[in-house]
XYZ file of C-alpha atoms in Angstrom:
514
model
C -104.803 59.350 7.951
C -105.897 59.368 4.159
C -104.230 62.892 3.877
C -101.112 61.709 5.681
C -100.476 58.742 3.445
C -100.883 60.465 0.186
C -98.257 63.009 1.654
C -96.081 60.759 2.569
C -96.383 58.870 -0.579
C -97.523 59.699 -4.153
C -96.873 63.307 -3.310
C -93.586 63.076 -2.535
C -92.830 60.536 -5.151
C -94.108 62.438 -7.666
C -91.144 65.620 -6.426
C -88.919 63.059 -6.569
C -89.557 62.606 -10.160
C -90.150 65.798 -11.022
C -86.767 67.011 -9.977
C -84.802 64.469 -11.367
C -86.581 65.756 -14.913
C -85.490 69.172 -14.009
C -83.185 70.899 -16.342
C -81.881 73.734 -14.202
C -78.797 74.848 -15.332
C -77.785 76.029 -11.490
C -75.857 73.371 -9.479
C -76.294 75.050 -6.611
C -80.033 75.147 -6.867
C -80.502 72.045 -7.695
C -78.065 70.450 -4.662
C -80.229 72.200 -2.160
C -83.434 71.453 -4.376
C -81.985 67.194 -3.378
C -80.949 67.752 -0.220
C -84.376 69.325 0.794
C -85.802 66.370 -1.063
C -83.881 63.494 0.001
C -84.767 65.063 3.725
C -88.248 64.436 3.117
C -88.453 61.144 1.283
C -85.615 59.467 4.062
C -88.959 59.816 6.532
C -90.399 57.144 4.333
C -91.392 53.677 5.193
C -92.891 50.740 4.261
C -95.345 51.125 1.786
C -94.943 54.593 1.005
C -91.346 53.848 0.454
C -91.835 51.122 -1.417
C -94.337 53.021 -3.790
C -92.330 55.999 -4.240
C -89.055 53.172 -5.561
C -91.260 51.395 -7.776
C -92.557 54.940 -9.411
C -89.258 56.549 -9.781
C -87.368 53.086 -11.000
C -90.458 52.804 -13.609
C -90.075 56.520 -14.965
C -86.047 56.133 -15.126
C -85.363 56.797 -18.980
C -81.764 55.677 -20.462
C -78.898 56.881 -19.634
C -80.319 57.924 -16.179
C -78.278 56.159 -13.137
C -79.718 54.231 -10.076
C -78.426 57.303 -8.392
C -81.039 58.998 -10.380
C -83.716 57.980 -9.349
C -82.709 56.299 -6.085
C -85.192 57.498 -3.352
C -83.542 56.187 0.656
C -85.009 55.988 4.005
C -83.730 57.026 7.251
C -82.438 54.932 9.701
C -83.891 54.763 13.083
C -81.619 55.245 15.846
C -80.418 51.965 17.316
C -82.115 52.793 21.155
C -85.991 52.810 19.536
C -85.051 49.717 17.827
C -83.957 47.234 20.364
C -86.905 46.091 21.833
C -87.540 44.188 18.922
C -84.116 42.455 19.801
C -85.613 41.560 23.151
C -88.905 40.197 21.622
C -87.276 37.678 19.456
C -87.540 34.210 20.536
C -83.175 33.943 19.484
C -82.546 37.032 20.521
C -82.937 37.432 24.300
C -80.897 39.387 26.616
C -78.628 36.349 26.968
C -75.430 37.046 25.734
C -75.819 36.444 22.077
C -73.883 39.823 20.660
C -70.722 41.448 21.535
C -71.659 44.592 20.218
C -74.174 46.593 17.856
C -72.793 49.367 15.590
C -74.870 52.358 16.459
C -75.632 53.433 12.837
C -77.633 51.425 10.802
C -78.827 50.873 6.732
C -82.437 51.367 6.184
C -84.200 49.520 3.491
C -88.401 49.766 3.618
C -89.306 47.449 5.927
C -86.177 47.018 8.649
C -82.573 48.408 8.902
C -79.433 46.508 9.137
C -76.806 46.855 11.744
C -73.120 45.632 11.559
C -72.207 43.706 14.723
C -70.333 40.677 16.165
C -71.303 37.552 18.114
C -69.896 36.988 21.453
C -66.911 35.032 21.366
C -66.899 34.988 17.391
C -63.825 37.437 15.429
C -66.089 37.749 12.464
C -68.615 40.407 11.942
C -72.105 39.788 11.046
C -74.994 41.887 9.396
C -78.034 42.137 11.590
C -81.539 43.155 9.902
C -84.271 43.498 12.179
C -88.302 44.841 11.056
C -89.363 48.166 12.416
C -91.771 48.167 14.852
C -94.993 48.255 14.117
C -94.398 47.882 10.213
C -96.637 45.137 9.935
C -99.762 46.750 11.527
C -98.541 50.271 9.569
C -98.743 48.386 6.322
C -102.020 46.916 7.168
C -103.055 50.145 7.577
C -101.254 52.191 4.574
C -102.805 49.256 2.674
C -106.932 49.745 3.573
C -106.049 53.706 2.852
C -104.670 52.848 -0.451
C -107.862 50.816 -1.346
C -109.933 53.904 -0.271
C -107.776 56.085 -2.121
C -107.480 54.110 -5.633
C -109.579 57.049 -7.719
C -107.279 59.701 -6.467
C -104.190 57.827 -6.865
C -105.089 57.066 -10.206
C -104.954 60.703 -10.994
C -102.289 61.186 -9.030
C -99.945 58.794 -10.401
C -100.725 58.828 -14.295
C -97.740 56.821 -15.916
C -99.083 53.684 -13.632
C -101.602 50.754 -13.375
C -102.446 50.759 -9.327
C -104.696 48.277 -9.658
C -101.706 45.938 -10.768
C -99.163 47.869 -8.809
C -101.066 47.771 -5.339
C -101.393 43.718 -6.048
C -97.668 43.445 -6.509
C -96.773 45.843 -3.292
C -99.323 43.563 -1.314
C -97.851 40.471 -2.246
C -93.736 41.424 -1.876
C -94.554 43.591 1.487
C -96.185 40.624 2.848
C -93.077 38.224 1.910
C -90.850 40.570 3.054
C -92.013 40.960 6.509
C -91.432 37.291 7.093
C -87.380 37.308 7.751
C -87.493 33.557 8.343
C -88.720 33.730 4.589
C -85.973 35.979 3.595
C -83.272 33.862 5.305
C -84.960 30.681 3.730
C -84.753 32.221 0.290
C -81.041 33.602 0.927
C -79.801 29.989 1.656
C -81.565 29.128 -2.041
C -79.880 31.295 -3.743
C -76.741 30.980 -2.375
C -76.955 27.584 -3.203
C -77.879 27.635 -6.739
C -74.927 30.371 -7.162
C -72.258 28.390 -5.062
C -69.843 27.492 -7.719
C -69.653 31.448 -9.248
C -67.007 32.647 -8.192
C -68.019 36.055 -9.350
C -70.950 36.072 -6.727
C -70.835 36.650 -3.565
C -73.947 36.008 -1.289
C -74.133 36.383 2.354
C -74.004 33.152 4.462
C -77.232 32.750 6.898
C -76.707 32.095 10.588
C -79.951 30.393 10.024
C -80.407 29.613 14.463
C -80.048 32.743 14.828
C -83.312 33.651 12.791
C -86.642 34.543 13.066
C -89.586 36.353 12.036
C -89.017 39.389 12.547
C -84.561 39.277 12.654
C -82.217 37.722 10.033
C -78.419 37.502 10.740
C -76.088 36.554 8.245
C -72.259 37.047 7.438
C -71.050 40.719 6.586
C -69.955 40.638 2.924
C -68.550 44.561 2.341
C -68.453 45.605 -1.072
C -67.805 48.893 -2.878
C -71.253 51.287 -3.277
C -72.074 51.865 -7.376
C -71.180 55.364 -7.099
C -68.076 54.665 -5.395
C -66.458 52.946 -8.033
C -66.733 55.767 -10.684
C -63.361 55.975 -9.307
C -62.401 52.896 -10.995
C -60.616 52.653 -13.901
C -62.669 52.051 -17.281
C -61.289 48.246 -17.339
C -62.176 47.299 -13.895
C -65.687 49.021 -14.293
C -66.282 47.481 -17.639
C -65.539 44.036 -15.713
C -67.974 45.166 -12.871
C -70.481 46.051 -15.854
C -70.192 42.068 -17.349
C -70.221 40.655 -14.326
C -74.150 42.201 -13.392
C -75.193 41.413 -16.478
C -73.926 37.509 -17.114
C -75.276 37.424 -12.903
C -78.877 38.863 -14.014
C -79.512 36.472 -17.271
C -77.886 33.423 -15.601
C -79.797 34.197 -12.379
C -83.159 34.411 -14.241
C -83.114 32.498 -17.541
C -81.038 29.765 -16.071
C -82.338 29.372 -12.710
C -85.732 31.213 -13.015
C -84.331 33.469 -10.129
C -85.316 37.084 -9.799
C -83.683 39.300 -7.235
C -86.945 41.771 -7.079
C -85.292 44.516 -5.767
C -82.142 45.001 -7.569
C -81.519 49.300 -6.469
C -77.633 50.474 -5.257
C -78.564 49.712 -2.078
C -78.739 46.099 -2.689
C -75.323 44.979 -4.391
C -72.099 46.066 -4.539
C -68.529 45.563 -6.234
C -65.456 43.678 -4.475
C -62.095 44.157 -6.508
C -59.210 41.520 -5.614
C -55.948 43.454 -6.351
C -55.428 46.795 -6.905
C -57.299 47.530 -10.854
C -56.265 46.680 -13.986
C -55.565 43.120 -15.838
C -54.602 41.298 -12.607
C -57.464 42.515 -10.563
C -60.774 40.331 -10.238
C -64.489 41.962 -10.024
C -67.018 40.001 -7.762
C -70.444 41.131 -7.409
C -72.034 40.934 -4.007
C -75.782 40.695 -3.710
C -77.739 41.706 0.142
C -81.660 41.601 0.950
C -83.314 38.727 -0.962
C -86.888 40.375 0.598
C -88.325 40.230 -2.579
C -86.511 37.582 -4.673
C -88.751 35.112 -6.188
C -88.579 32.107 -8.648
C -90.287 32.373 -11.972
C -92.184 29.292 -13.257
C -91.188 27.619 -16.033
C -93.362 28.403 -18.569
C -92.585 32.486 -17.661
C -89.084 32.185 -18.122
C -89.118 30.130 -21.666
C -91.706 31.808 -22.813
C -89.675 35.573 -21.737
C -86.319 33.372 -22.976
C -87.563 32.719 -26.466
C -88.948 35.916 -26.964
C -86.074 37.446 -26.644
C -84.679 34.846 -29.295
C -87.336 35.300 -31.576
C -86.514 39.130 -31.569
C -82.883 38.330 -32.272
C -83.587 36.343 -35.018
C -87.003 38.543 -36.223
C -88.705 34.642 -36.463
C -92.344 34.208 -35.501
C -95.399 36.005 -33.752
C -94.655 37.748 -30.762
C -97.997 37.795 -30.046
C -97.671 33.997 -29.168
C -95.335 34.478 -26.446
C -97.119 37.757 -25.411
C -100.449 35.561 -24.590
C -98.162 32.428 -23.472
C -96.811 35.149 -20.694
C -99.963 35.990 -20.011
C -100.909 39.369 -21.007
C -104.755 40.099 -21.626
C -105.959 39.483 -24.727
C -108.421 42.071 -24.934
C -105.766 45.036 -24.572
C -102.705 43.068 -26.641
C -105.277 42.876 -29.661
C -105.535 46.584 -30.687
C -101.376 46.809 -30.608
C -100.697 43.667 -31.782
C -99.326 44.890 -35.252
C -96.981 47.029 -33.164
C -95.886 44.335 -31.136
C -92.437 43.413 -33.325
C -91.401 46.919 -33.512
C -91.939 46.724 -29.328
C -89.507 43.617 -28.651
C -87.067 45.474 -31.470
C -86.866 48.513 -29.080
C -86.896 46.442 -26.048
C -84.391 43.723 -26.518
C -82.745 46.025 -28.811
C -79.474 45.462 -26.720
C -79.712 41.776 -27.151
C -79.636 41.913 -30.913
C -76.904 44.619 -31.533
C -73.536 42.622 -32.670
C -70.662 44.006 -29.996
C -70.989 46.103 -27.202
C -74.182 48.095 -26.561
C -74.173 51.770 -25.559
C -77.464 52.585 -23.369
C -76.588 56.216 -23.844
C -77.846 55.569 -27.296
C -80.718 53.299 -26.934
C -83.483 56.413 -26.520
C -85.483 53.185 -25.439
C -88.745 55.563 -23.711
C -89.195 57.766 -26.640
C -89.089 55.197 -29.261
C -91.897 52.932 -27.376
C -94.317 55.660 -26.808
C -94.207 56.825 -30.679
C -94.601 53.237 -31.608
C -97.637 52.578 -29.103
C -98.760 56.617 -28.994
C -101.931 56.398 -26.553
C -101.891 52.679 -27.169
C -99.297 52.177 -24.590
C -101.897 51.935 -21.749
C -102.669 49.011 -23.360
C -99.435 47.572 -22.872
C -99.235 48.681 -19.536
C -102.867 47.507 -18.081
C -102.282 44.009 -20.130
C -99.419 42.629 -18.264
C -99.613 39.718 -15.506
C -98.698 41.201 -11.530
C -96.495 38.208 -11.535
C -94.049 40.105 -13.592
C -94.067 43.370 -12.318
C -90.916 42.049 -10.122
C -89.111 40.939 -13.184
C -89.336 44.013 -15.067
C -88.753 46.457 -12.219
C -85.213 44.216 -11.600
C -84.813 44.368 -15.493
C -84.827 48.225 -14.858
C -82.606 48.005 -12.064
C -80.077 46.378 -14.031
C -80.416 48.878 -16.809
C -80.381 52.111 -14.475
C -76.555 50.426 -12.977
C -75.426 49.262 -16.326
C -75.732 53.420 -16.744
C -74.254 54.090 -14.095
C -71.258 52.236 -14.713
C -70.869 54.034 -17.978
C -69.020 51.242 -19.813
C -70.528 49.448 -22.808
C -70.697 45.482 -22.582
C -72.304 42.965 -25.001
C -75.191 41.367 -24.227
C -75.902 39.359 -27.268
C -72.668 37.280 -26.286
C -74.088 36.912 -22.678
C -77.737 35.425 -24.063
C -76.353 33.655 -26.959
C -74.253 31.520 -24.316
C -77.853 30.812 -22.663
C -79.697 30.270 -25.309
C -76.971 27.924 -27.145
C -77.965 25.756 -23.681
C -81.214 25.917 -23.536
C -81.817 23.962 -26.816
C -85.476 23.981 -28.420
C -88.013 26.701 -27.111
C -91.105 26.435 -28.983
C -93.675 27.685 -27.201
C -95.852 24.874 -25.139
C -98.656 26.837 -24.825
C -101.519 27.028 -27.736
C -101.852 29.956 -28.678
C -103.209 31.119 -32.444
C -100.514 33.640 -34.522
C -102.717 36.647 -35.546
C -100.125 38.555 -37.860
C -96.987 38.579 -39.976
C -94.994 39.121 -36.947
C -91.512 40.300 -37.360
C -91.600 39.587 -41.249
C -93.253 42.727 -41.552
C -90.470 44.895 -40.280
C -88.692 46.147 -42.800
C -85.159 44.732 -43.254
C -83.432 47.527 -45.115
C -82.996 51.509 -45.005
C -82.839 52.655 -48.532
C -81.166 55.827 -50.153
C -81.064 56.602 -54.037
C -80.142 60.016 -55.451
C -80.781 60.884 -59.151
C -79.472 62.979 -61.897
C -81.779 64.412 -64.440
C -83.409 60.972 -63.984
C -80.379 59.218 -64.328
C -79.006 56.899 -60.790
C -76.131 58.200 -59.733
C -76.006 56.634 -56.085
C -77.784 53.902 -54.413
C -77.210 52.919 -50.394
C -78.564 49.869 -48.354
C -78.189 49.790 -44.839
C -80.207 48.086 -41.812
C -83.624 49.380 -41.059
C -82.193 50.132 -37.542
C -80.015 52.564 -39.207
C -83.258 55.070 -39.348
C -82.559 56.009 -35.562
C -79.205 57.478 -36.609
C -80.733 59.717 -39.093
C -78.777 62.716 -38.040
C -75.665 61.313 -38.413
C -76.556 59.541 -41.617
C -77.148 62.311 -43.924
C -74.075 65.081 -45.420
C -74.621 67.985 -43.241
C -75.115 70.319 -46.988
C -77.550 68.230 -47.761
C -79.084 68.293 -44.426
C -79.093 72.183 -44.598
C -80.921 71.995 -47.631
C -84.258 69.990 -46.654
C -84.237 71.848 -43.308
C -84.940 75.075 -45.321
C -87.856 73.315 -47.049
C -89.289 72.963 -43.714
C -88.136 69.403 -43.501
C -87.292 67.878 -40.032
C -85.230 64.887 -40.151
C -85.962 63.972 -36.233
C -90.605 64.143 -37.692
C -88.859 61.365 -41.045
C -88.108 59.135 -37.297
C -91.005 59.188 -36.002
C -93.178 58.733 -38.748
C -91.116 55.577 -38.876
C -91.550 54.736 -35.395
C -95.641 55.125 -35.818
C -95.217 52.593 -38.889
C -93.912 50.355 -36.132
C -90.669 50.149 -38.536
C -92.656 48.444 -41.570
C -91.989 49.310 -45.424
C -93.117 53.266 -45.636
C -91.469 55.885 -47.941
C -89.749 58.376 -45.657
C -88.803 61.411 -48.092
C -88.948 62.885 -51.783
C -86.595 65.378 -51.888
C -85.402 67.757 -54.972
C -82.098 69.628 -54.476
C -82.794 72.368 -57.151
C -79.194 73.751 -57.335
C -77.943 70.494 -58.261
C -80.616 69.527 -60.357
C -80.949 66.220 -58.057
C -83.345 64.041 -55.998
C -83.159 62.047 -53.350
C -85.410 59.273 -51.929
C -85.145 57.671 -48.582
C -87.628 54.609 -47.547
C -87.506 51.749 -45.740
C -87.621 48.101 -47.538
């Protein structure tokens, strides 16, 4: 059994990964490299499955789509899965459906199955468990304590200590569909007067522990609408994102499994300025509600980064991350929520092809950054994997949108969020980022140019610099990509950057941030 699991699980997790980082330049080899792939990992269930999501949706970098990184089970066929029908206390063999489609939709715990109710004209979604997942999870779960060393060294990028507590705790919810359906009806209500949302209506009789049936709500797949025009998507694009921050920072909702398989897109009309977007959300498994003191606390540090005010070490402890592993990064924590929230803070619309949001936080934290990742509560593992989610289709989608506009309407709301927990300020906090990017060039000692522009500017470099002039350091052995980093390991505080002396011209230049 022990061998079996890890097979079925970290192993094949870990290929998934490793071919979506592959560069191969053959299409070809790389299609039947996926197909092979997506062969293996559609045997998954349950917690393997579940694992193997959690892994890949963590390791996503920018830019990368849900497709990406998207790992799908298998349906089982309908015949193997009926008997559960038959067991359910709503369900007997009394009349209660006209018909089952065939095919199914697997998710990690159950399928669903389009069908209709007798004597009804509409069509309903039915999701039923697999058989035998609870006693399978039991299981997967005792060889996963066993297993902890190995996994560990297995699965590198990861906490399983705080991973295993999370997949415990949403596996267990999940498997209760009366739970699901009772959640479903909650957030249907809170959403019932957006008429951008569309959430599937619960035939709540009809429910039980182990089946949930509930209106069928179709909806275009993510990679479906590619086909859409850049307007329409752009619209699909806003309508996620004002869905997400509304969902969580003004309800404290969290849909905790927010992957393509769980939403899709509904156009009214047929594209362009005429035609509405909806967004319809499926399988509320996982949702939760934060408490209040998680979301104002996650609220107002996202303000505090947007307006560079304050400790975020406050609202770091006041979420409750460890104090013992936030000390030692503590001075990097500003330059953190700049990189993280960076989309929140950027005037316009924000492109995530540009954010480089992975690379940026590892230079910043170097081998610091298990620090960040052991110090964090379970509680808001679900948050940040939807948080990905929403990032990965936001990529997906391609379009640029602005999020400040979609916070600052929240935040304008929310009125005073000082924190309302105690807790000490240990630093200067954002004060000691530096506010400006500064270039000067001199002749013979003489000024002859002088530039300002924001600090943020540094991560454009590149583009920043006259290409002559960029030939010249490079042949001094001068990289400008190393002159990034080193400001990254500053954590983005004052630091002179480079001294350079342009012999031909009898000029220097200095660059430093302020």
């Amino acid at each position: 059994m022990t061998d079996n699991f890890v097979t079925r699980s970290f192993d094949q997790a870990a290929a998934a990964l490793a071919l979506r980082r592959t560069k191969s330049s053959n299409p070809v080899l790389r299609q039947r490299a996926q197909k092979h792939l997506s062969e293996r990992l559609g045997r998954l269930k349950g917690l393997p499955l579940k694992l193997g999501q959690m892994m890949g949706m963590a390791a996503a970098k920018d830019g990368e789509t849900s497709q990406d990184i998207a790992i799908n089970a298998k349906p089982i066929p309908l015949d193997k899965i009926l008997g559960a029908f038959e067991g359910s206390s709503t369900l007997r063999s009394d009349g209660v459906f006209e018909s089952v489609d065939v095919e199914g939709f697997a998710g990690s715990v159950g399928q669903v199955h389009r069908a209709r109710l007798k004597g009804g004209e509409d069509q309903v979604a039915l999701k039923v468990l697999y058989p035998g997942i609870r006693s399978a999870i039991r299981s997967d779960l005792r060889t996963l304590g066993w297993l902890a060393p190995a996994i560990k060294r297995r699965a590198r990028d990861f906490d399983l200590d705080q991973l295993k507590e999370e997949v415990v705790a949403r596996l267990e919810q999940e498997c209760d569909l009366r739970q699901e359906a009772k959640r479903q009806s909650e957030y249907a209500e809170a959403f019932a007067t957006d008429p951008d949302v569309v959430i599937p209506r619960i035939h709540r009789k009809l429910c039980s522990k182990d089946v949930l049936v509930s209106d069928w709500e179709d909806g275009e797949e993510l990679a479906a609408i590619q086909s859409w025009n850049s307007a329409d998507r752009k619209a699909a694009a806003r309508v996620l994102l004002r869905h997400f921050l509304n969902a969580v920072f003004r309800r404290g909702l969290v849909h905790g499994d927010l992957h393509p398989g769980n939403f899709r897109f509904r156009r009214d009309g047929h594209g362009g300025a005429s035609s509405r977007v909806r967004l319809v959300l499926y399988d509320f498994g996982a949702a939760i509600r934060l408490d209040e003191t998680t979301r104002r606390a996650f609220l107002g540090l996202i303000d505090d980064t947007m307006q560079r005010r304050g400790d975020p070490s406050v609202r770091f402890r006041e979420l409750g991350f460890r104090e013992d592993l936030m000390t030692p990064i503590e001075d990097r924590l500003p330059a953190l929520c700049s990189v993280l929230f960076e989309p929140f803070a950027v005037d316009g619309e924000f492109d995530l092809a540009t954010w480089n949001r992975k690379d940026r936080v590892d230079e910043i934290l170097g081998d610091l950054r298990w620090n960040l990742r052991m110090a964090g509560p379970p509680k808001l593992l679900p948050l940040m994997r939807a948080y990905q989610g929403l990032i990965c289709a936001l990529a997906a989608l391609g379009e640029p949108v602005n999020w400040k506009q979609a916070i600052t309407r929240i935040l304008d709301a929310e009125g005073d969020l000082s924190p309302r927990v105690a807790c000490r300020e240990t630093g200067e906090g954002f004060s000691a980022l530096a506010q400006s990017l500064r270039v000067q060039v001199s002749d013979g000692g003489k000024l002859v140019a002088a530039l300002t522009f924001p600090a943020a500017v540094i991560e454009r470099l590149e583009t920043l610099i006259d290409p002559s002039l960029r030939s010249k350091i490079e042949a001094q052995g001068i990289v400008l990509q190393d002159i990034v980093s080193r400001a990254r390991r500053a954590g983005y505080a004052p630091i002179e950057l480079l001294q350079f002396d342009d012999v031909a011209n009898s000029r220097h230049v200095r660059l430093w941030l302020e």
